[in-house]
Amino acid sequence: MAAVLPDWLSPQQFSTAIDEMANAIGKQWVIHDGDPKLRSYRDSFSTLPGDANVPSAVIAPDGIEDIQAILKIANEYRVPLWPISTGRNFAYGGPAPRMPGYVVLDLKRMNRILEVNEEYAYALVEPGVSYFQLYEYLQKNNIKLWIDPAAPGWGGIVGNTLEHGVGYTPYGDHFMMHCGMEVVLPDGTLFRTGQGSLPETESWQVFQYGFGPILDGVFSQSNFGIVTKMGMWLMPEPPGYMPFLITYENEDDLAIITETVRPLKVNMVIPNGAFTVDLLWDAAVKVSKRQYYSGKGPIPDSARKKIMSDYKLGQWNFYAALYGPPPMMENTLQVIRDTLGAIPGARLWTAEERKHDAAFQYRAKLMRGEPNMTEFGLMNWVGGGGHINFSPISPTTGEDAMRQYEMIKKRSHEYGFDYIGEFAVGWRDMHHVYMLMFDRTDEEERQRAHELFGLLIDEAAAAGYGEYRTHLAFMDQVAKTYSWNDHALWKLNERLKDAFDPNGILAPGKQGIWPAHMREKHSWTS
Ligand code: ADP
């Protein structure tokens, strides 16, 4: 199968560029020429048609010199490169590039754990290090530090942090917990952020700032550079751990739960990511939809009630955990009982009471930093594998939670899909994650899901809610909603793009930022 190529590259130029790259780093690290392995780099869960976004080639460097050699050739021929670290960013695109024809720069071989410091509780890692790998390393070496994995845990520290991913322990805001980066710019320039620029430093991973502007953010959710090392703070293993679940009976309890969570989070009474999870998200870990309903469209209320009673779940299920010496945890638990536990109909469950519950168990693992794949089981809810996450941000208020819930549930039911969602309170903000699941083998259903997602973006923006991250297929649309002062922010991003990457070779279109030579065709800012 001939590779799809960007407009400006002839097959001859492309093949010369790939040959030169293969000569520079070794042929065995290049996949091209319609090799069937290229298909493993597509996003097989998205709302886009079958083979959309299959790359034209994949190249896997091992180290800075390899990356610099590849960049030199890419600049010469204007070959678009799409960097990925572990490539598991599913629900948002996975390993697939923004457009067919790009070359995926797969950093999986750069998977060294360069340092773990137990005293200061940090790790310095390369991009290919997965959550499982770091977890196993800590276990094997009996290092008493916890990681904060994404669910599912097959992704990696660098990719997830750059995407602003969040987790479940008190270190759940990954970007907030990173400390120091090493970056290669598209022209091959290599530099380190923060204290890392001081040649003799011992402080790169203990102080996030350096001297001068803090540039780390510029390299997250962007296409300005390739991150080749990152420091990450890890949580010291606490002397005690107490995960809990509180179930609630009514849909509109979401308002009072959220109002009650806010002060508990802002005051740090609840130390970790606090999740209010809807019934189906928890149920889908254990059962499939057809066990309860064989009709079309969203599952009816009668079936929901049956699931609630069969699995002792609530319409809303609140998960959090306490950490520390047992007397401290007991005191805090009393505060939880007096607040969240005092909402009429609430029932608090301990780990002992839910020890046979797969949904409780995987969350208990995540809240103590143990990576696992259980949440991936959610996809069995409808079969056909399709899923994509819609994730708007809002302040933590009952009114915002209900408004979003009602708005999204109404639209998803109208389009024939179940509402499956959760509200995660990190500190002051709330991430609402709606997982749109659909049967990807059904062409009409796939298109319907795509249409619904686009509608949700615009309706949420009109109500003042913007997404914190989105799938490749919707990056331009979401970027466009951040439009204050005539899209001033994205116009600035384009200026940065031109300065960092004058030939426009790195991840064109990532986050809706297009390089100058593709702007006429793709950019929506002018
Ligand atoms: P994960 O497997 O942890 O979910 P990915 O490796 O899929 O993360 O990366 C998610 C996205 O982050 C990629 O599609 C890419 O846009 C960006 N990205 C990943 N690694 C890098 C990197 N080392 N430098 C720059 N951008 C990156």
Coordinates of C-alpha atoms and ligand atoms in Angstrom, one line a residue:
M1 CA 0.0 0.0 0.0
A2 CA 1.5 3.4 -1.0
A3 CA 1.9 5.8 1.9
V4 CA -0.2 8.9 2.0
L5 CA 2.1 11.9 1.9
P6 CA 1.9 15.6 2.7
D7 CA 1.1 17.7 -0.4
W8 CA 4.6 19.2 -0.7
L9 CA 6.5 15.9 -0.6
S10 CA 7.0 13.7 -3.7
P11 CA 7.3 9.9 -3.2
Q12 CA 10.9 10.2 -4.3
Q13 CA 11.8 13.0 -1.8
F14 CA 10.0 11.1 1.0
S15 CA 11.8 7.9 0.3
T16 CA 15.2 9.7 0.1
A17 CA 14.5 11.4 3.4
I18 CA 13.5 8.1 5.0
D19 CA 16.6 6.3 3.6
E20 CA 18.8 9.0 5.0
M21 CA 17.1 8.7 8.4
A22 CA 17.6 4.9 8.3
N23 CA 21.3 5.4 7.5
A24 CA 21.7 7.8 10.3
I25 CA 20.1 5.6 13.1
G26 CA 19.9 2.1 11.7
K27 CA 17.4 0.5 9.3
Q28 CA 15.9 -1.8 11.9
W29 CA 14.5 1.3 13.7
V30 CA 12.4 2.4 10.7
I31 CA 9.0 1.2 9.6
H32 CA 7.8 2.4 6.2
D33 CA 6.8 1.3 2.7
G34 CA 3.3 0.3 3.7
D35 CA 4.5 -2.2 6.3
P36 CA 1.4 -3.6 8.0
K37 CA 3.0 -2.6 11.4
L38 CA 2.2 1.0 10.5
R39 CA -1.4 0.2 11.2
S40 CA -0.6 -0.4 14.9
Y41 CA 0.0 3.3 15.1
R42 CA -3.5 4.3 14.3
D43 CA -6.1 5.2 16.9
S44 CA -8.4 2.2 16.7
F45 CA -10.9 3.7 19.2
S46 CA -11.7 7.1 17.7
T47 CA -14.7 8.6 15.9
L48 CA -12.7 8.9 12.7
P49 CA -13.1 6.4 9.9
G50 CA -11.1 3.1 9.9
D51 CA -7.6 3.9 8.8
A52 CA -7.5 7.6 9.3
N53 CA -4.3 8.9 10.7
V54 CA -2.1 5.9 9.8
P55 CA 1.5 7.4 9.6
S56 CA 3.6 7.1 6.5
A57 CA 6.5 5.9 8.5
V58 CA 7.7 5.4 12.1
I59 CA 11.2 6.0 13.3
A60 CA 12.5 5.1 16.7
P61 CA 15.7 7.0 17.8
D62 CA 17.7 6.1 20.9
G63 CA 19.2 9.3 22.3
I64 CA 19.8 12.9 21.6
E65 CA 22.2 12.4 18.7
D66 CA 19.8 10.2 16.8
I67 CA 17.0 12.8 17.4
Q68 CA 19.3 15.6 16.1
A69 CA 20.2 13.6 13.0
I70 CA 16.6 12.9 12.2
L71 CA 15.7 16.6 12.8
K72 CA 18.4 17.7 10.4
I73 CA 17.0 15.5 7.6
A74 CA 13.4 16.4 8.4
N75 CA 14.2 20.1 8.2
E76 CA 16.0 19.6 4.8
Y77 CA 13.0 17.8 3.2
R78 CA 10.2 19.3 5.4
V79 CA 9.1 15.9 6.7
P80 CA 6.5 16.3 9.4
L81 CA 7.5 14.4 12.6
W82 CA 5.0 13.4 15.3
P83 CA 6.7 12.6 18.6
I84 CA 5.1 10.1 21.0
S85 CA 6.5 8.6 24.2
T86 CA 4.6 5.5 25.2
G87 CA 1.8 6.2 22.7
R88 CA -1.1 5.1 24.9
N89 CA -2.9 8.4 25.0
F90 CA -6.1 6.7 24.0
A91 CA -9.4 8.5 24.1
Y92 CA -7.4 11.4 22.8
G93 CA -5.6 9.9 19.9
G94 CA -3.2 7.2 21.1
P95 CA 0.0 6.9 19.0
A96 CA -1.7 8.3 15.8
P97 CA -0.4 11.5 14.2
R98 CA -2.7 14.5 13.6
M99 CA -2.8 13.8 9.9
P100 CA -2.0 10.8 7.7
G101 CA 1.4 11.2 6.0
Y102 CA 3.3 12.3 9.1
V103 CA 6.3 10.3 10.4
V104 CA 5.8 9.1 14.0
L105 CA 8.9 9.7 16.1
D106 CA 8.5 6.9 18.5
L107 CA 10.6 7.5 21.7
K108 CA 10.0 4.0 23.1
R109 CA 13.6 3.0 23.0
M110 CA 14.5 5.9 25.3
N111 CA 13.2 4.2 28.3
R112 CA 15.8 4.6 31.0
I113 CA 15.1 5.4 34.6
L114 CA 18.1 7.7 35.0
E115 CA 17.8 8.4 38.7
V116 CA 15.6 7.7 41.7
N117 CA 16.3 9.7 44.8
E118 CA 14.5 8.2 47.8
E119 CA 15.6 11.0 50.2
Y120 CA 14.2 13.8 48.1
A121 CA 11.5 11.6 46.6
Y122 CA 11.9 12.1 42.9
A123 CA 12.7 10.3 39.7
L124 CA 14.4 11.4 36.5
V125 CA 13.2 9.5 33.5
E126 CA 13.3 9.3 29.7
P127 CA 10.1 9.5 27.6
G128 CA 9.7 5.8 27.0
V129 CA 9.4 4.9 30.7
S130 CA 5.9 3.5 31.4
Y131 CA 4.1 3.7 34.7
F132 CA 4.3 -0.1 35.1
Q133 CA 8.1 0.1 34.5
L134 CA 8.7 2.7 37.1
Y135 CA 6.4 1.0 39.6
E136 CA 8.2 -2.4 39.1
Y137 CA 11.6 -0.7 39.5
L138 CA 10.6 0.8 42.8
Q139 CA 9.1 -2.5 44.0
K140 CA 12.2 -4.5 43.0
N141 CA 14.6 -2.1 44.6
N142 CA 12.4 -1.8 47.8
I143 CA 12.2 2.0 47.4
K144 CA 9.5 3.4 49.5
L145 CA 8.1 5.8 47.0
W146 CA 4.7 5.9 45.2
I147 CA 4.1 6.9 41.6
D148 CA 0.9 8.5 40.4
P149 CA -0.3 6.5 37.4
A150 CA -2.9 7.3 34.9
A151 CA -5.8 4.8 34.5
P152 CA -5.0 2.6 32.6
G153 CA -1.4 2.4 33.7
W154 CA 0.2 1.4 30.4
G155 CA 1.0 5.0 29.5
G156 CA 4.1 6.8 30.6
I157 CA 5.3 9.6 32.8
V158 CA 6.5 12.0 30.2
G159 CA 3.6 11.7 27.6
N160 CA 0.9 11.9 30.2
T161 CA 2.5 14.8 32.0
L162 CA 2.9 16.8 28.8
E163 CA -0.7 16.2 28.0
H164 CA -1.7 17.6 31.5
G165 CA -2.9 14.2 32.6
V166 CA -4.2 13.7 36.1
G167 CA -4.1 10.8 38.6
Y168 CA -5.6 9.6 41.9
T169 CA -3.0 10.1 44.7
P170 CA -2.3 13.4 46.4
Y171 CA 0.3 13.9 43.6
G172 CA -2.5 13.7 41.0
D173 CA -1.7 16.9 39.1
H174 CA 1.1 15.5 37.0
F175 CA 2.3 18.8 35.5
M176 CA 2.4 20.4 38.9
M177 CA 4.6 17.6 40.2
H178 CA 7.1 17.5 37.4
C179 CA 10.4 19.2 38.1
G180 CA 12.9 20.0 35.3
M181 CA 12.9 19.0 31.6
E182 CA 15.5 18.5 28.9
V183 CA 14.3 19.5 25.5
V184 CA 15.5 19.4 21.9
L185 CA 14.1 22.1 19.7
P186 CA 13.2 21.4 16.0
D187 CA 16.5 23.0 14.9
G188 CA 18.4 20.5 17.1
T189 CA 19.2 22.9 20.0
L190 CA 19.4 21.0 23.3
F191 CA 18.7 22.7 26.6
R192 CA 17.4 22.1 30.2
T193 CA 14.8 24.0 32.1
G194 CA 15.0 25.3 35.7
Q195 CA 18.1 24.6 37.7
G196 CA 19.1 22.1 35.1
S197 CA 20.8 24.9 33.2
L198 CA 23.4 25.3 35.9
P199 CA 26.3 23.0 34.9
E200 CA 27.2 21.8 38.4
T201 CA 23.7 21.7 39.9
E202 CA 22.4 19.1 42.3
S203 CA 19.0 20.9 42.4
W204 CA 17.5 20.2 39.0
Q205 CA 14.8 17.9 40.5
V206 CA 14.2 19.7 43.7
F207 CA 13.4 23.3 42.5
Q208 CA 11.0 23.8 39.7
Y209 CA 12.1 27.3 38.7
G210 CA 15.5 28.5 37.7
F211 CA 16.5 32.0 36.8
G212 CA 14.4 33.8 34.2
P213 CA 11.2 32.8 32.6
I214 CA 9.8 29.4 33.4
L215 CA 9.6 27.7 30.0
D216 CA 8.4 24.2 30.9
G217 CA 4.7 25.0 30.1
V218 CA 5.6 26.0 26.6
F219 CA 6.6 22.4 25.8
S220 CA 3.4 20.8 27.2
Q221 CA 0.4 20.4 24.8
S222 CA 2.4 22.0 22.1
N223 CA 4.6 21.4 19.1
F224 CA 7.6 23.5 20.0
G225 CA 10.1 20.9 21.1
I226 CA 10.8 17.2 21.9
V227 CA 11.1 16.5 25.6
T228 CA 13.9 14.0 26.2
K229 CA 14.1 13.9 30.0
M230 CA 11.8 14.9 32.8
G231 CA 12.0 15.0 36.6
M232 CA 8.9 13.8 38.6
W233 CA 8.3 14.2 42.3
L234 CA 7.1 10.9 43.9
M235 CA 5.1 10.5 47.1
P236 CA 6.8 9.0 50.1
E237 CA 4.9 5.9 51.2
P238 CA 2.7 7.0 54.1
P239 CA 2.4 5.1 57.3
G240 CA -1.3 4.3 56.7
Y241 CA -3.8 4.2 53.8
M242 CA -7.6 4.2 53.9
P243 CA -9.5 4.3 50.7
F244 CA -13.3 4.7 51.0
L245 CA -16.5 4.9 48.9
I246 CA -19.7 6.8 49.6
T247 CA -22.7 5.8 47.6
Y248 CA -25.6 8.2 46.9
E249 CA -29.2 7.3 45.8
N250 CA -30.3 10.2 43.7
E251 CA -29.1 11.8 40.5
D252 CA -29.5 15.3 41.8
D253 CA -27.4 14.5 44.9
L254 CA -24.5 15.5 42.6
A255 CA -25.2 19.2 43.6
I256 CA -24.8 18.7 47.3
I257 CA -21.9 16.3 47.0
T258 CA -20.0 18.8 44.9
E259 CA -20.8 21.7 47.3
T260 CA -19.6 19.5 50.2
V261 CA -16.5 18.4 48.4
R262 CA -15.3 21.9 47.6
P263 CA -14.3 23.1 51.1
L264 CA -12.9 19.6 51.9
K265 CA -10.6 19.9 48.9
V266 CA -9.7 23.6 49.1
N267 CA -8.7 23.1 52.8
M268 CA -6.9 19.9 51.9
V269 CA -8.9 17.7 54.3
I270 CA -9.2 15.2 51.4
P271 CA -5.6 15.0 50.2
N272 CA -6.1 13.2 46.9
G273 CA -8.1 13.5 43.7
A274 CA -11.8 13.3 44.8
F275 CA -13.9 11.5 42.2
T276 CA -17.7 11.5 42.0
V277 CA -18.4 8.7 39.6
D278 CA -21.7 7.9 37.9
L279 CA -23.4 4.6 38.1
L280 CA -22.6 3.3 34.7
W281 CA -18.8 4.1 34.9
D282 CA -18.6 1.8 37.9
A283 CA -21.0 -0.8 36.6
A284 CA -19.2 -1.0 33.2
V285 CA -16.1 -2.4 34.9
K286 CA -18.1 -5.4 35.9
V287 CA -21.0 -5.9 33.5
S288 CA -21.9 -5.2 29.9
K289 CA -24.9 -3.3 28.8
R290 CA -26.6 -6.2 27.1
Q291 CA -26.8 -8.1 30.4
Y292 CA -29.3 -5.5 31.4
Y293 CA -30.8 -4.1 28.3
S294 CA -30.9 -5.4 24.7
G295 CA -32.8 -2.5 23.1
K296 CA -31.4 0.5 21.2
G297 CA -30.4 3.8 22.8
P298 CA -29.6 4.7 26.4
I299 CA -30.2 2.2 29.1
P300 CA -33.6 2.9 30.8
D301 CA -34.0 3.9 34.4
S302 CA -35.5 0.6 35.4
A303 CA -32.3 -1.2 34.4
R304 CA -30.2 1.4 36.2
K305 CA -32.2 0.7 39.4
K306 CA -31.6 -3.0 39.0
I307 CA -27.8 -2.5 38.5
M308 CA -27.7 -0.3 41.6
S309 CA -29.3 -2.9 43.8
D310 CA -27.4 -5.9 42.2
Y311 CA -24.0 -4.3 42.8
K312 CA -24.8 -2.0 45.8
L313 CA -23.9 1.1 43.9
G314 CA -25.2 4.6 44.0
Q315 CA -26.4 6.8 41.2
W316 CA -23.2 8.6 42.2
N317 CA -20.3 6.9 43.9
F318 CA -17.7 9.1 45.6
Y319 CA -14.2 7.8 45.9
A320 CA -11.3 9.3 47.9
A321 CA -8.6 8.2 50.4
L322 CA -6.9 9.2 53.6
Y323 CA -3.1 8.8 54.2
G324 CA -1.0 9.0 57.4
P325 CA -0.7 7.6 60.9
P326 CA -4.0 5.7 61.8
P327 CA -5.1 8.2 64.5
M328 CA -4.9 11.1 62.0
M329 CA -6.9 9.1 59.4
E330 CA -9.5 8.2 62.0
N331 CA -10.0 11.9 62.9
T332 CA -10.3 12.9 59.3
L333 CA -12.7 10.0 58.6
Q334 CA -15.0 11.4 61.3
V335 CA -15.0 14.8 59.4
I336 CA -15.9 12.9 56.2
R337 CA -18.7 11.0 58.0
D338 CA -20.0 14.4 59.4
T339 CA -20.0 16.0 56.0
L340 CA -20.2 13.8 52.9
G341 CA -21.5 10.9 55.0
A342 CA -24.3 13.1 56.4
I343 CA -26.0 13.8 53.1
P344 CA -29.4 12.0 53.2
G345 CA -29.2 8.5 51.7
A346 CA -25.4 8.4 51.8
R347 CA -23.7 5.2 52.7
L348 CA -19.9 5.0 53.5
W349 CA -18.1 1.8 52.6
T350 CA -14.7 0.7 53.8
A351 CA -12.1 -1.3 51.8
E352 CA -13.0 -4.4 53.9
E353 CA -16.7 -4.1 52.9
R354 CA -15.9 -3.8 49.2
K355 CA -13.1 -6.3 49.1
H356 CA -14.8 -8.4 46.3
D357 CA -15.8 -5.3 44.3
A358 CA -13.6 -4.9 41.1
A359 CA -14.5 -1.2 40.7
F360 CA -13.5 -0.4 44.3
Q361 CA -10.4 -2.5 44.1
Y362 CA -8.9 -0.8 41.0
R363 CA -9.6 2.6 42.4
A364 CA -8.0 1.6 45.7
K365 CA -5.0 0.6 43.7
L366 CA -4.9 3.9 41.7
M367 CA -5.2 6.0 44.9
R368 CA -2.1 4.2 46.3
G369 CA -0.2 4.5 43.0
E370 CA -0.5 1.0 41.8
P371 CA -0.9 0.9 38.0
N372 CA -3.4 -1.5 36.6
M373 CA -5.5 -1.9 33.5
T374 CA -9.0 -2.5 35.0
E375 CA -10.5 0.7 33.7
F376 CA -9.9 -0.4 30.2
G377 CA -12.6 -3.0 30.9
L378 CA -15.2 -0.2 30.6
M379 CA -15.0 -0.6 26.9
N380 CA -16.9 -3.8 27.1
W381 CA -20.0 -1.9 28.0
V382 CA -21.2 -1.6 24.4
G383 CA -18.7 -3.6 22.4
G384 CA -17.2 -2.4 19.1
G385 CA -14.4 -0.6 21.0
G386 CA -15.1 3.1 20.2
H387 CA -14.5 5.7 22.9
I388 CA -13.4 9.3 23.1
N389 CA -13.4 11.5 26.2
F390 CA -15.0 14.9 26.4
S391 CA -13.5 16.7 29.4
P392 CA -14.5 20.3 30.3
I393 CA -13.2 22.2 33.3
S394 CA -15.3 24.2 35.7
P395 CA -15.2 25.7 39.2
T396 CA -16.2 23.1 41.9
T397 CA -19.8 24.1 42.5
G398 CA -23.0 22.1 42.7
E399 CA -24.6 24.4 40.1
D400 CA -21.8 23.9 37.5
A401 CA -21.8 20.1 38.1
M402 CA -25.6 19.8 37.6
R403 CA -25.6 22.1 34.6
Q404 CA -22.9 20.1 32.9
Y405 CA -24.4 16.8 33.8
E406 CA -27.8 17.8 32.5
M407 CA -26.5 19.4 29.4
I408 CA -24.3 16.4 28.4
K409 CA -26.7 13.7 29.5
K410 CA -29.5 15.3 27.5
R411 CA -27.5 15.5 24.3
S412 CA -26.0 12.1 24.7
H413 CA -29.4 10.5 25.2
E414 CA -30.8 12.5 22.2
Y415 CA -28.0 11.0 20.1
G416 CA -28.7 7.5 21.4
F417 CA -25.7 7.1 23.8
D418 CA -25.4 6.4 27.5
Y419 CA -24.1 9.1 29.8
I420 CA -21.0 7.6 31.4
G421 CA -19.0 10.2 33.3
E422 CA -17.1 11.3 36.4
F423 CA -16.3 14.5 38.1
A424 CA -12.7 14.8 39.4
V425 CA -11.8 17.6 41.9
G426 CA -8.1 18.2 41.9
W427 CA -7.9 21.2 44.2
R428 CA -10.1 24.1 43.2
D429 CA -11.2 23.0 39.7
M430 CA -13.3 20.2 38.5
H431 CA -12.5 18.0 35.5
H432 CA -15.7 16.5 34.2
V433 CA -14.9 13.5 32.1
Y434 CA -17.7 12.2 29.8
M435 CA -16.7 8.9 28.1
L436 CA -18.5 8.6 24.9
M437 CA -18.6 4.9 24.0
F438 CA -19.9 3.7 20.7
D439 CA -19.7 0.7 18.4
R440 CA -17.0 1.6 16.0
T441 CA -17.9 -1.2 13.6
D442 CA -21.2 0.5 13.0
E443 CA -20.5 3.3 10.5
E444 CA -23.7 5.3 11.2
E445 CA -23.1 5.1 15.0
R446 CA -19.4 6.2 14.6
Q447 CA -20.5 9.3 12.6
R448 CA -23.3 10.0 15.1
A449 CA -20.7 9.9 17.9
H450 CA -18.4 12.3 16.0
E451 CA -21.3 14.8 15.4
L452 CA -22.3 14.7 19.1
F453 CA -18.8 15.4 20.2
G454 CA -18.5 18.5 18.0
L455 CA -21.8 19.8 19.3
L456 CA -20.8 19.3 22.9
I457 CA -17.6 21.4 22.4
D458 CA -19.6 24.4 21.1
E459 CA -22.4 24.1 23.6
A460 CA -19.9 23.8 26.5
A461 CA -18.0 26.8 25.3
A462 CA -21.1 28.9 25.0
A463 CA -21.8 28.1 28.7
G464 CA -18.2 29.0 29.6
Y465 CA -16.6 25.6 29.8
G466 CA -13.4 24.7 27.9
E467 CA -11.8 21.3 27.5
Y468 CA -8.4 20.6 29.2
R469 CA -7.4 18.2 26.5
T470 CA -8.9 16.7 23.4
H471 CA -8.7 14.1 20.7
L472 CA -6.7 14.9 17.6
A473 CA -9.8 15.2 15.5
F474 CA -11.2 18.1 17.5
M475 CA -8.0 20.1 18.4
D476 CA -8.8 23.0 16.0
Q477 CA -12.4 23.2 17.2
V478 CA -11.4 23.3 20.9
A479 CA -8.5 25.7 20.3
K480 CA -11.0 28.0 18.5
T481 CA -13.1 28.2 21.7
Y482 CA -10.2 29.8 23.6
S483 CA -10.9 32.9 21.7
W484 CA -10.6 35.9 24.1
N485 CA -9.5 39.1 22.4
D486 CA -9.8 37.8 18.9
H487 CA -7.9 34.6 19.4
A488 CA -4.9 36.5 20.8
L489 CA -3.5 33.4 22.6
W490 CA -3.5 31.2 19.5
K491 CA -2.0 34.0 17.4
L492 CA 0.8 34.2 19.9
N493 CA 1.2 30.4 19.7
E494 CA 1.6 30.7 16.0
R495 CA 4.3 33.3 16.5
L496 CA 6.1 31.0 18.9
K497 CA 5.7 28.2 16.3
D498 CA 7.4 30.3 13.7
A499 CA 10.3 31.2 16.0
F500 CA 10.9 27.6 17.4
D501 CA 10.2 25.7 14.2
P502 CA 10.7 27.9 11.1
N503 CA 10.3 24.9 8.7
G504 CA 7.2 23.7 10.5
I505 CA 8.3 20.1 10.8
L506 CA 7.3 19.3 14.4
A507 CA 3.7 17.9 15.0
P508 CA 2.0 20.4 12.6
G509 CA -1.6 21.0 13.9
K510 CA -1.0 19.7 17.4
Q511 CA -3.4 21.5 19.7
G512 CA -4.6 23.6 16.7
I513 CA -1.2 25.2 16.2
W514 CA -0.3 25.2 12.5
P515 CA 3.1 26.1 11.1
A516 CA 3.3 29.0 8.5
H517 CA 3.5 26.8 5.4
M518 CA 0.3 24.9 6.3
R519 CA -1.6 27.9 7.7
E520 CA -3.3 28.9 4.5
K521 CA -5.0 25.5 4.2
H522 CA -5.6 24.7 7.8
S523 CA -5.4 27.6 10.2
W524 CA -8.6 28.9 11.6
T525 CA -7.1 31.9 13.4
S526 CA -7.2 34.4 10.5
Ligands
ADP1 P1 0.9 8.3 27.1 O1 1.3 7.0 26.4 O2 1.6 8.5 28.4 O3 -0.6 8.5 27.2 P2 1.8 9.5 24.6 O4 3.2 9.0 24.4 O5 0.7 8.9 23.8 O6 1.4 9.5 26.2 O7 1.9 11.1 24.4 C1 0.8 11.9 24.3 C2 1.0 13.1 23.4 O8 2.0 14.0 24.0 C3 1.6 12.7 22.1 O9 0.6 12.5 21.1 C4 2.4 14.0 21.7 O10 1.6 15.0 21.1 C5 2.9 14.5 23.1 N1 4.2 14.0 23.4 C6 4.5 12.8 23.9 N2 5.8 12.6 24.2 C7 6.4 13.8 23.8 C8 7.7 14.3 23.9 N3 8.7 13.5 24.4 N4 8.0 15.5 23.4 C9 7.0 16.3 23.0 N5 5.7 15.9 22.9 C10 5.4 14.7 23.3

